[in-house]
């Protein structure tokens, strides 16, 4: 599992939990990340007694292959192009995809990017966390960071005012390194 984290995030973390390779270069071997994510998912589901069906596995693979946030209907379109049947043998339909995504969310194998209504693979599915996301407003790519200090600060401020947190979503819009360099020209 540690190999998956370092493969996706880069070798080591920077200040505050950010990773130097959060937005991988174009030379990045993403196929290896996809393979590692699928292996990790199989391992995690086996440990948790959860059933990673062929369709759930394929949805997870499509999310990871995308390497950027992907919407449920885009997943559905790819499944239909690949002529994938749902659990009942009929062509994949929106409810089937949403059920698969709900399963993947429940087991922390993917995250939902709320502002984009899209999904990304989770590089650390073996740990309970609420990642924060840096989202490029130009190319749409998103990088997950997991900074405990951010979670603590939100929790402390909420407690001070008597607010009960049910769910934390931190999404920051800006420019990824590639788009930032292009805008600087």
Short mmCIF file of C-alpha atoms in Angstrom, two decimals:
data_model
loop_
_atom_site.label_atom_id
_atom_site.label_comp_id
_atom_site.label_asym_id
_atom_site.label_seq_id
_atom_site.Cartn_x
_atom_site.Cartn_y
_atom_site.Cartn_z
CA UNK A 1 0.00 0.00 0.00
CA UNK A 2 2.87 2.36 0.77
CA UNK A 3 4.10 1.78 -2.78
CA UNK A 4 0.78 3.06 -4.12
CA UNK A 5 1.05 6.25 -2.07
CA UNK A 6 4.60 6.97 -3.14
CA UNK A 7 3.90 6.00 -6.76
CA UNK A 8 1.02 8.44 -7.01
CA UNK A 9 2.08 11.19 -4.69
CA UNK A 10 5.78 11.26 -5.37
CA UNK A 11 8.71 10.34 -3.19
CA UNK A 12 7.96 12.07 0.07
CA UNK A 13 5.79 14.87 1.23
CA UNK A 14 6.49 18.52 1.41
CA UNK A 15 5.46 21.01 4.06
CA UNK A 16 1.90 20.61 5.28
CA UNK A 17 1.33 17.26 3.58
CA UNK A 18 1.64 18.54 0.02
CA UNK A 19 3.49 16.29 -2.37
CA UNK A 20 5.98 17.48 -4.97
CA UNK A 21 4.45 15.24 -7.66
CA UNK A 22 0.81 16.02 -6.88
CA UNK A 23 0.39 17.09 -10.52
CA UNK A 24 2.49 14.44 -12.30
CA UNK A 25 4.54 15.25 -15.36
CA UNK A 26 3.56 14.04 -18.81
CA UNK A 27 6.34 11.42 -18.56
CA UNK A 28 4.58 9.87 -15.56
CA UNK A 29 3.78 6.14 -16.04
CA UNK A 30 0.13 6.29 -15.05
CA UNK A 31 -0.57 2.69 -16.10
CA UNK A 32 1.53 1.58 -13.13
CA UNK A 33 -0.57 3.78 -10.80
CA UNK A 34 -3.76 2.23 -12.16
CA UNK A 35 -2.41 -1.30 -11.60
CA UNK A 36 -1.31 -0.42 -8.06
CA UNK A 37 -4.69 1.16 -7.26
CA UNK A 38 -6.59 -1.90 -8.50
CA UNK A 39 -4.35 -4.26 -6.52
CA UNK A 40 -4.79 -2.12 -3.41
CA UNK A 41 -8.58 -2.09 -3.91
CA UNK A 42 -8.69 -5.88 -4.17
CA UNK A 43 -6.61 -6.18 -1.00
CA UNK A 44 -8.71 -3.66 0.94
CA UNK A 45 -12.02 -5.18 -0.14
CA UNK A 46 -10.80 -8.65 0.83
CA UNK A 47 -9.71 -7.35 4.27
CA UNK A 48 -13.07 -5.63 4.79
CA UNK A 49 -15.15 -8.53 3.47
CA UNK A 50 -16.50 -6.28 0.70
CA UNK A 51 -17.19 -7.60 -2.77
CA UNK A 52 -15.28 -5.83 -5.55
CA UNK A 53 -17.44 -7.04 -8.43
CA UNK A 54 -16.13 -6.92 -12.01
CA UNK A 55 -18.27 -3.83 -12.70
CA UNK A 56 -17.09 -2.01 -9.54
CA UNK A 57 -13.52 -2.87 -10.46
CA UNK A 58 -14.04 -1.57 -13.99
CA UNK A 59 -15.58 1.68 -12.72
CA UNK A 60 -12.60 2.12 -10.38
CA UNK A 61 -10.23 1.43 -13.26
CA UNK A 62 -11.97 4.05 -15.43
CA UNK A 63 -11.75 6.63 -12.64
CA UNK A 64 -8.04 5.94 -12.22
CA UNK A 65 -7.31 5.78 -15.95
CA UNK A 66 -8.84 9.22 -16.34
CA UNK A 67 -6.12 10.71 -14.12
CA UNK A 68 -8.35 13.75 -13.69
CA UNK A 69 -11.83 14.14 -12.18
CA UNK A 70 -14.44 12.21 -14.17
CA UNK A 71 -18.21 12.48 -13.92
CA UNK A 72 -20.57 9.54 -13.51
CA UNK A 73 -22.04 10.02 -16.99
CA UNK A 74 -18.54 10.05 -18.50
CA UNK A 75 -17.87 6.75 -16.71
CA UNK A 76 -21.17 5.44 -18.08
CA UNK A 77 -20.26 6.51 -21.64
CA UNK A 78 -16.92 4.71 -21.39
CA UNK A 79 -18.60 1.58 -20.04
CA UNK A 80 -21.09 1.65 -22.89
CA UNK A 81 -18.29 2.12 -25.45
CA UNK A 82 -16.61 -0.92 -23.93
CA UNK A 83 -19.98 -2.71 -24.12
CA UNK A 84 -19.92 -3.49 -20.42
CA UNK A 85 -22.98 -5.07 -18.85
CA UNK A 86 -24.24 -4.22 -15.39
CA UNK A 87 -24.49 -6.69 -12.52
CA UNK A 88 -27.74 -8.04 -13.97
CA UNK A 89 -26.31 -8.60 -17.46
CA UNK A 90 -28.10 -5.63 -19.02
CA UNK A 91 -26.17 -2.67 -20.47
CA UNK A 92 -24.74 -0.37 -17.81
CA UNK A 93 -27.17 2.38 -16.79
CA UNK A 94 -26.87 5.48 -14.57
CA UNK A 95 -28.15 3.75 -11.39
CA UNK A 96 -25.60 0.96 -11.89
CA UNK A 97 -22.74 3.44 -12.18
CA UNK A 98 -23.93 5.46 -9.19
CA UNK A 99 -24.21 2.30 -7.07
CA UNK A 100 -20.67 1.32 -8.05
CA UNK A 101 -19.38 4.83 -7.24
CA UNK A 102 -21.23 4.78 -3.89
CA UNK A 103 -19.51 1.49 -3.05
CA UNK A 104 -16.11 2.93 -4.02
CA UNK A 105 -16.77 6.06 -1.93
CA UNK A 106 -17.87 3.99 1.07
CA UNK A 107 -14.63 2.02 0.96
CA UNK A 108 -12.53 5.18 0.42
CA UNK A 109 -11.27 3.99 -2.97
CA UNK A 110 -12.39 7.22 -4.66
CA UNK A 111 -13.23 10.79 -3.63
CA UNK A 112 -15.99 12.99 -4.95
CA UNK A 113 -14.96 16.44 -6.08
CA UNK A 114 -18.10 18.29 -5.02
CA UNK A 115 -17.57 21.45 -7.08
CA UNK A 116 -17.15 19.42 -10.27
CA UNK A 117 -19.61 16.62 -9.47
CA UNK A 118 -16.81 14.25 -10.45
CA UNK A 119 -14.66 11.51 -8.95
CA UNK A 120 -10.93 10.85 -8.54
CA UNK A 121 -9.05 7.82 -7.28
CA UNK A 122 -7.86 7.97 -3.68
CA UNK A 123 -4.11 7.41 -3.31
CA UNK A 124 -4.46 6.38 0.37
CA UNK A 125 -7.55 4.18 0.62
CA UNK A 126 -6.14 2.35 3.62
CA UNK A 127 -6.38 5.39 5.90
CA UNK A 128 -9.43 7.32 7.01
CA UNK A 129 -8.97 10.92 5.97
CA UNK A 130 -10.73 13.81 4.36
CA UNK A 131 -8.36 15.02 1.71
CA UNK A 132 -8.16 18.53 0.48
CA UNK A 133 -8.12 19.15 -3.25
CA UNK A 134 -6.22 21.59 -5.42
CA UNK A 135 -8.20 21.97 -8.65
CA UNK A 136 -6.78 23.60 -11.75
CA UNK A 137 -9.37 25.98 -13.20
CA UNK A 138 -7.76 25.75 -16.65
CA UNK A 139 -7.18 22.04 -17.33
CA UNK A 140 -9.52 20.63 -14.66
CA UNK A 141 -6.88 18.40 -13.12
CA UNK A 142 -7.08 17.87 -9.36
CA UNK A 143 -4.49 16.88 -6.80
CA UNK A 144 -5.26 15.53 -3.36
CA UNK A 145 -3.34 16.68 -0.34
CA UNK A 146 -4.01 15.46 3.16
CA UNK A 147 -2.88 18.00 5.72
CA UNK A 148 -3.91 17.14 9.29
CA UNK A 149 -3.28 20.77 10.32
CA UNK A 150 -6.06 21.93 7.99
CA UNK A 151 -8.48 19.38 9.46
CA UNK A 152 -7.47 20.37 13.00
CA UNK A 153 -7.89 24.09 12.29
CA UNK A 154 -11.36 23.57 10.85
CA UNK A 155 -12.32 21.35 13.79
CA UNK A 156 -11.02 23.84 16.37
CA UNK A 157 -12.83 26.79 14.80
CA UNK A 158 -16.04 24.79 14.53
CA UNK A 159 -15.83 23.76 18.21
CA UNK A 160 -15.24 27.38 19.29
CA UNK A 161 -18.53 28.47 17.76
CA UNK A 162 -20.45 25.33 18.74
CA UNK A 163 -20.72 23.98 15.21
CA UNK A 164 -21.01 20.21 14.74
CA UNK A 165 -19.14 19.06 11.65
CA UNK A 166 -20.78 16.30 9.64
CA UNK A 167 -18.63 16.41 6.53
CA UNK A 168 -15.59 18.45 5.49
CA UNK A 169 -14.93 19.36 1.88
CA UNK A 170 -11.94 21.56 1.07
CA UNK A 171 -11.49 22.38 -2.61
CA UNK A 172 -9.09 25.09 -3.71
CA UNK A 173 -9.24 26.49 -7.25
CA UNK A 174 -6.12 27.79 -8.97
CA UNK A 175 -3.57 26.83 -11.59
CA UNK A 176 -1.51 23.64 -11.72
CA UNK A 177 2.24 24.04 -12.41
CA UNK A 178 1.84 23.39 -16.14
CA UNK A 179 -1.04 25.85 -16.62
CA UNK A 180 0.61 28.39 -14.35
CA UNK A 181 3.75 28.29 -16.51
CA UNK A 182 1.65 28.70 -19.67
CA UNK A 183 -0.16 31.71 -18.18
CA UNK A 184 3.15 33.31 -17.18
CA UNK A 185 4.30 33.46 -20.82
#
